[in-house]
Each structure stands twice: as C-alpha cells, then as structure tokens.
Short mmCIF file of C-alpha atoms in Angstrom, two decimals:
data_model
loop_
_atom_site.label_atom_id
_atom_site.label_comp_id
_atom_site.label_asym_id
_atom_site.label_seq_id
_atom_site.Cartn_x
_atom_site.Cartn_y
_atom_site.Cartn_z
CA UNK A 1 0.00 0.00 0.00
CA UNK A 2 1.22 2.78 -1.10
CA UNK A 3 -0.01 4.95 1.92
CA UNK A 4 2.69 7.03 4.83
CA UNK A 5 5.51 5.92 2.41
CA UNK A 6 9.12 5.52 4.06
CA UNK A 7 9.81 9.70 3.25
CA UNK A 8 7.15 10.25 5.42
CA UNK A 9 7.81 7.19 7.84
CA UNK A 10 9.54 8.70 10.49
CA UNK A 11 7.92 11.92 10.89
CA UNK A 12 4.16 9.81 11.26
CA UNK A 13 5.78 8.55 14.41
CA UNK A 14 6.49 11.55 16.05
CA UNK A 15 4.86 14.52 13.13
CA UNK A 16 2.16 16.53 15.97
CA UNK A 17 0.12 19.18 16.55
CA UNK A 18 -0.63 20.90 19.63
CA UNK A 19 1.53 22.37 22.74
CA UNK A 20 4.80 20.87 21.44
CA UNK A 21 7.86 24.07 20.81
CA UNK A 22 10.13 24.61 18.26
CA UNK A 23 12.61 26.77 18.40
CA UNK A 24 14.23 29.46 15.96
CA UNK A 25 11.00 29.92 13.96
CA UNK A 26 11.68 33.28 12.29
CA UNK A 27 10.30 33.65 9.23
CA UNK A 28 7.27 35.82 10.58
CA UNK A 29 3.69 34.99 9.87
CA UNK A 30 2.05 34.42 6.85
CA UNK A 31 0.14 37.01 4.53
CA UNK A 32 -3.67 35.81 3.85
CA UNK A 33 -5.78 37.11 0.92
CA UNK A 34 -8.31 38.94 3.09
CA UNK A 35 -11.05 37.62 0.12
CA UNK A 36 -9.90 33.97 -0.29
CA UNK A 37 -8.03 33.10 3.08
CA UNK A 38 -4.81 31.92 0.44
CA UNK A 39 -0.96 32.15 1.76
CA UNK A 40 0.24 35.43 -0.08
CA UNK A 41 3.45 35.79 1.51
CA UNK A 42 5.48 32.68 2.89
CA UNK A 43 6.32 33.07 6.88
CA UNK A 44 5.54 30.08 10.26
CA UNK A 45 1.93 29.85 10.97
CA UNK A 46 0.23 28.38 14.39
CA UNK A 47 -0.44 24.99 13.33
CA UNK A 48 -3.70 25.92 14.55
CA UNK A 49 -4.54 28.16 12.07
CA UNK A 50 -3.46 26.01 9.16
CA UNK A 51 -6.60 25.40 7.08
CA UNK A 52 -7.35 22.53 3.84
CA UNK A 53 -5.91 24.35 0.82
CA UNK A 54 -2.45 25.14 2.54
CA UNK A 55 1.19 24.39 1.04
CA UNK A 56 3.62 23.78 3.49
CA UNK A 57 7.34 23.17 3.69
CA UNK A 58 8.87 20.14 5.34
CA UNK A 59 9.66 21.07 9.02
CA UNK A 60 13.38 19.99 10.34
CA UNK A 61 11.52 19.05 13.55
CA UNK A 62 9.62 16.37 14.03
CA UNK A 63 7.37 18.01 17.12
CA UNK A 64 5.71 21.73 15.82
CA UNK A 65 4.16 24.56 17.47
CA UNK A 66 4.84 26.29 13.72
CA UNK A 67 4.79 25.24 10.36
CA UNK A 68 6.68 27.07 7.20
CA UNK A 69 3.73 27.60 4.89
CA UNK A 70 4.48 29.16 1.16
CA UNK A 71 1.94 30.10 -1.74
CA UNK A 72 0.64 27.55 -3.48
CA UNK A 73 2.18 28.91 -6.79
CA UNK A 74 5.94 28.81 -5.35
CA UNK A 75 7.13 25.34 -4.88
CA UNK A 76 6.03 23.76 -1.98
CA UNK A 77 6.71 20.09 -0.55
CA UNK A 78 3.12 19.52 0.85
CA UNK A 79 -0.53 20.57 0.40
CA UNK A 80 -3.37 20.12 3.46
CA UNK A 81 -5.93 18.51 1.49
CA UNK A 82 -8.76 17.66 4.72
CA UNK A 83 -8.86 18.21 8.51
CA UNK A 84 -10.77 15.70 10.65
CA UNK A 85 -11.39 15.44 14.69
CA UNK A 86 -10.46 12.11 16.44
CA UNK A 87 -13.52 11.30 18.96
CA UNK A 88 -13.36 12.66 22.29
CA UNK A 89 -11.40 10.23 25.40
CA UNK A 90 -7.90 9.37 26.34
CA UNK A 91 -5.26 9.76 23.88
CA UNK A 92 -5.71 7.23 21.77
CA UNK A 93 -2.09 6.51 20.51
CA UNK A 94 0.02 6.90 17.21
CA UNK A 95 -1.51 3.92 15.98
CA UNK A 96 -5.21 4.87 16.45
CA UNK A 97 -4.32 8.10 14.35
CA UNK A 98 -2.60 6.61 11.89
CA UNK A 99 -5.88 3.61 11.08
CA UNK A 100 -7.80 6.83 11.07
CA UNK A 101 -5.60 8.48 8.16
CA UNK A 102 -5.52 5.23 6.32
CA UNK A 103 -9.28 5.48 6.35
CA UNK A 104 -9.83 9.24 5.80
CA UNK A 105 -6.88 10.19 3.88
CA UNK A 106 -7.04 8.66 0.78
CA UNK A 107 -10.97 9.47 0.07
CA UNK A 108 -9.95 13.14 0.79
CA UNK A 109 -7.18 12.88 -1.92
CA UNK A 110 -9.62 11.62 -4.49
CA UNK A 111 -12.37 14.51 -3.49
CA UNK A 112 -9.29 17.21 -3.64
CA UNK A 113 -7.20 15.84 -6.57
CA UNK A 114 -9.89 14.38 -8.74
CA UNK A 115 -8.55 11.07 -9.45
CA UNK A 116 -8.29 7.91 -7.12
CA UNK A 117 -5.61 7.75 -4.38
CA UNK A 118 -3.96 4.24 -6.04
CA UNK A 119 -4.22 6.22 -9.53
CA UNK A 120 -2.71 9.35 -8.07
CA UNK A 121 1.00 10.30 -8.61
CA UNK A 122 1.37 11.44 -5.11
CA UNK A 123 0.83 10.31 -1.53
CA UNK A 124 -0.61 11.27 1.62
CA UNK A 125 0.42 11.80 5.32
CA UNK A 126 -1.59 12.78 8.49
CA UNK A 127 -0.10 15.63 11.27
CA UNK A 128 -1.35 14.07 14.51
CA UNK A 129 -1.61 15.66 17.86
CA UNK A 130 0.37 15.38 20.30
CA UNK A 131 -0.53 13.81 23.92
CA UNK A 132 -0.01 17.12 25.97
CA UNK A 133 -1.74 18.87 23.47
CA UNK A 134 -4.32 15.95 23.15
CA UNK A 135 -4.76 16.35 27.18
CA UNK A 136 -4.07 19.55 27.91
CA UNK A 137 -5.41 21.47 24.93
CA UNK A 138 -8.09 19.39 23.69
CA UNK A 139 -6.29 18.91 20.57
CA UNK A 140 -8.20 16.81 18.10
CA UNK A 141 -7.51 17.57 14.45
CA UNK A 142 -5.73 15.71 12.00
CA UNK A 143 -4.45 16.98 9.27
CA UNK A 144 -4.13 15.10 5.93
CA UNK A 145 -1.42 16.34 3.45
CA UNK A 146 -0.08 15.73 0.28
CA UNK A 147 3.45 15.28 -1.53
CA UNK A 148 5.35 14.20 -4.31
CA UNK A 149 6.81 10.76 -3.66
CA UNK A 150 9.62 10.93 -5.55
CA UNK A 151 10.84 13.96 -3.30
CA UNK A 152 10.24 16.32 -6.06
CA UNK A 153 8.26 19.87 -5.01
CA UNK A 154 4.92 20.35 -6.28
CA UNK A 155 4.44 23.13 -8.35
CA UNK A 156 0.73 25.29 -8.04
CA UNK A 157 -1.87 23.28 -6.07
CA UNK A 158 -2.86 19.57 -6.62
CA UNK A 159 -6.37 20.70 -5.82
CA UNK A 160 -8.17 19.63 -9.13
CA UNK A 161 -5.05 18.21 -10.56
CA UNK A 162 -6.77 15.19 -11.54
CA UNK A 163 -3.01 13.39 -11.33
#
C-alpha cells in the first residue's frame, strides 16, 4: 500500500500538533488574501490556524508549534488537502491516528485531486496531535497532506489536478 511511504515514515511517528515548541522559527507569519483566506506571503503559521488548501514546507523538527507555509504557486513540498477530529477520550495513541488516516486520507485525496488515491501520482500523510496537546489542549484535528513521492516539489496546487 502505497499509503505514509518511508519519506514520510519517520515523521508519522512523532509529526504533531498541539503544545509541542520549536525553536528558531523566524520567518514571521504568513500574509492571507483577506477575500480567499490563500498564503500570499510565505512566513511560520500556528499549526492551529493552518486550514485545507495550505502548502507547506517540510519542518526539520519532528514536534511543531509552527509550520513554514508558502503560496501555493511557489514550490512547496506539501498541500493540506482535509482536517478531521479524532472522537473525544484518552489519547488514543500513534496507531489509532494513523488507522484513522488510512481510512480518511485517501478518500480526501480523491475529493481534492480528482482522481483515485492508487491512480494518483502522489501520496498522503496525516499531522497528529500530540498527547499534551491531546490532554491539555483538547487537541483533536488531524491533518491530511499531500506530496510528491519521488521527493520532487509540487508546483501550483494539486487541488483539481486530476493526477
């Protein structure tokens, strides 16, 4: 299955969301289109306030408080293609969140891209929460994203793509 390939293998184990720092983030925040809510100008945003439609750089660490997000027409290494919340209760584990991509992920690529995930050229990854932020900031989202396999950037958006 062609799903969380091995690029993307390591950071699924650790890749979260929530009350996790990073340090040296410097870029400054993004620039939305006031209109369409679209990355203008590249800069760190809250990974709270990343939304589906996002293009996002690869972050050198593996826990984020920030992630680099670019324009959609500048190379980018990954697009947010569908947010989902994992149920209410204890943290449910890295394993949990990853059976939940496997089952939401792929569907959302199809919806997004226009073509089926095993037809698609690219592949898909989840950003998970992590346990302090899943228990102390009622951190729930999961964030599907999508990349070039063969490591290559992805030029303009994939949404509509149909590849």
């Amino acid at each position: 299955m062609k799903l969380f390939s091995a690029r993307r293998a390591s950071i699924i184990a650790t890749a979260a969301l929530g009350v996790a720092l990073l340090a040296g983030c410097s870029a400054g925040a993004p620039t939305r289109d006031e209109t369409t809510n679209e990355i203008t100008e590249a800069g760190d945003a809250d990974v709270f306030q990343i939304a589906v439609g996002d293009c996002i750089d690869d972050s050198t660490s593996t826990e984020v408080a920030e992630v680099p997000v670019v324009p959609c027409d500048q190379p980018h290494d990954n697009e947010v293609i569908f947010s989902f919340e994992m149920p209410a209760g204890e943290f449910p584990g890295q394993e949990a969140f990853v059976a939940a991509a496997e089952e939401q992920c792929p569907p959302a690529l199809e919806a997004y891209v226009g073509i089926a995930f095993a037809d698609s050229m690219y592949d898909v990854w989840p950003i998970t929460p992590t346990e302090d932020g899943w228990t102390q900031g009622d951190d729930r989202e999961v964030l599907c994203l999508v990349f070039d396999p063969t490591l290559a950037k992805i030029e303009g958006t994939v949404k509509g793509a149909a590849r």
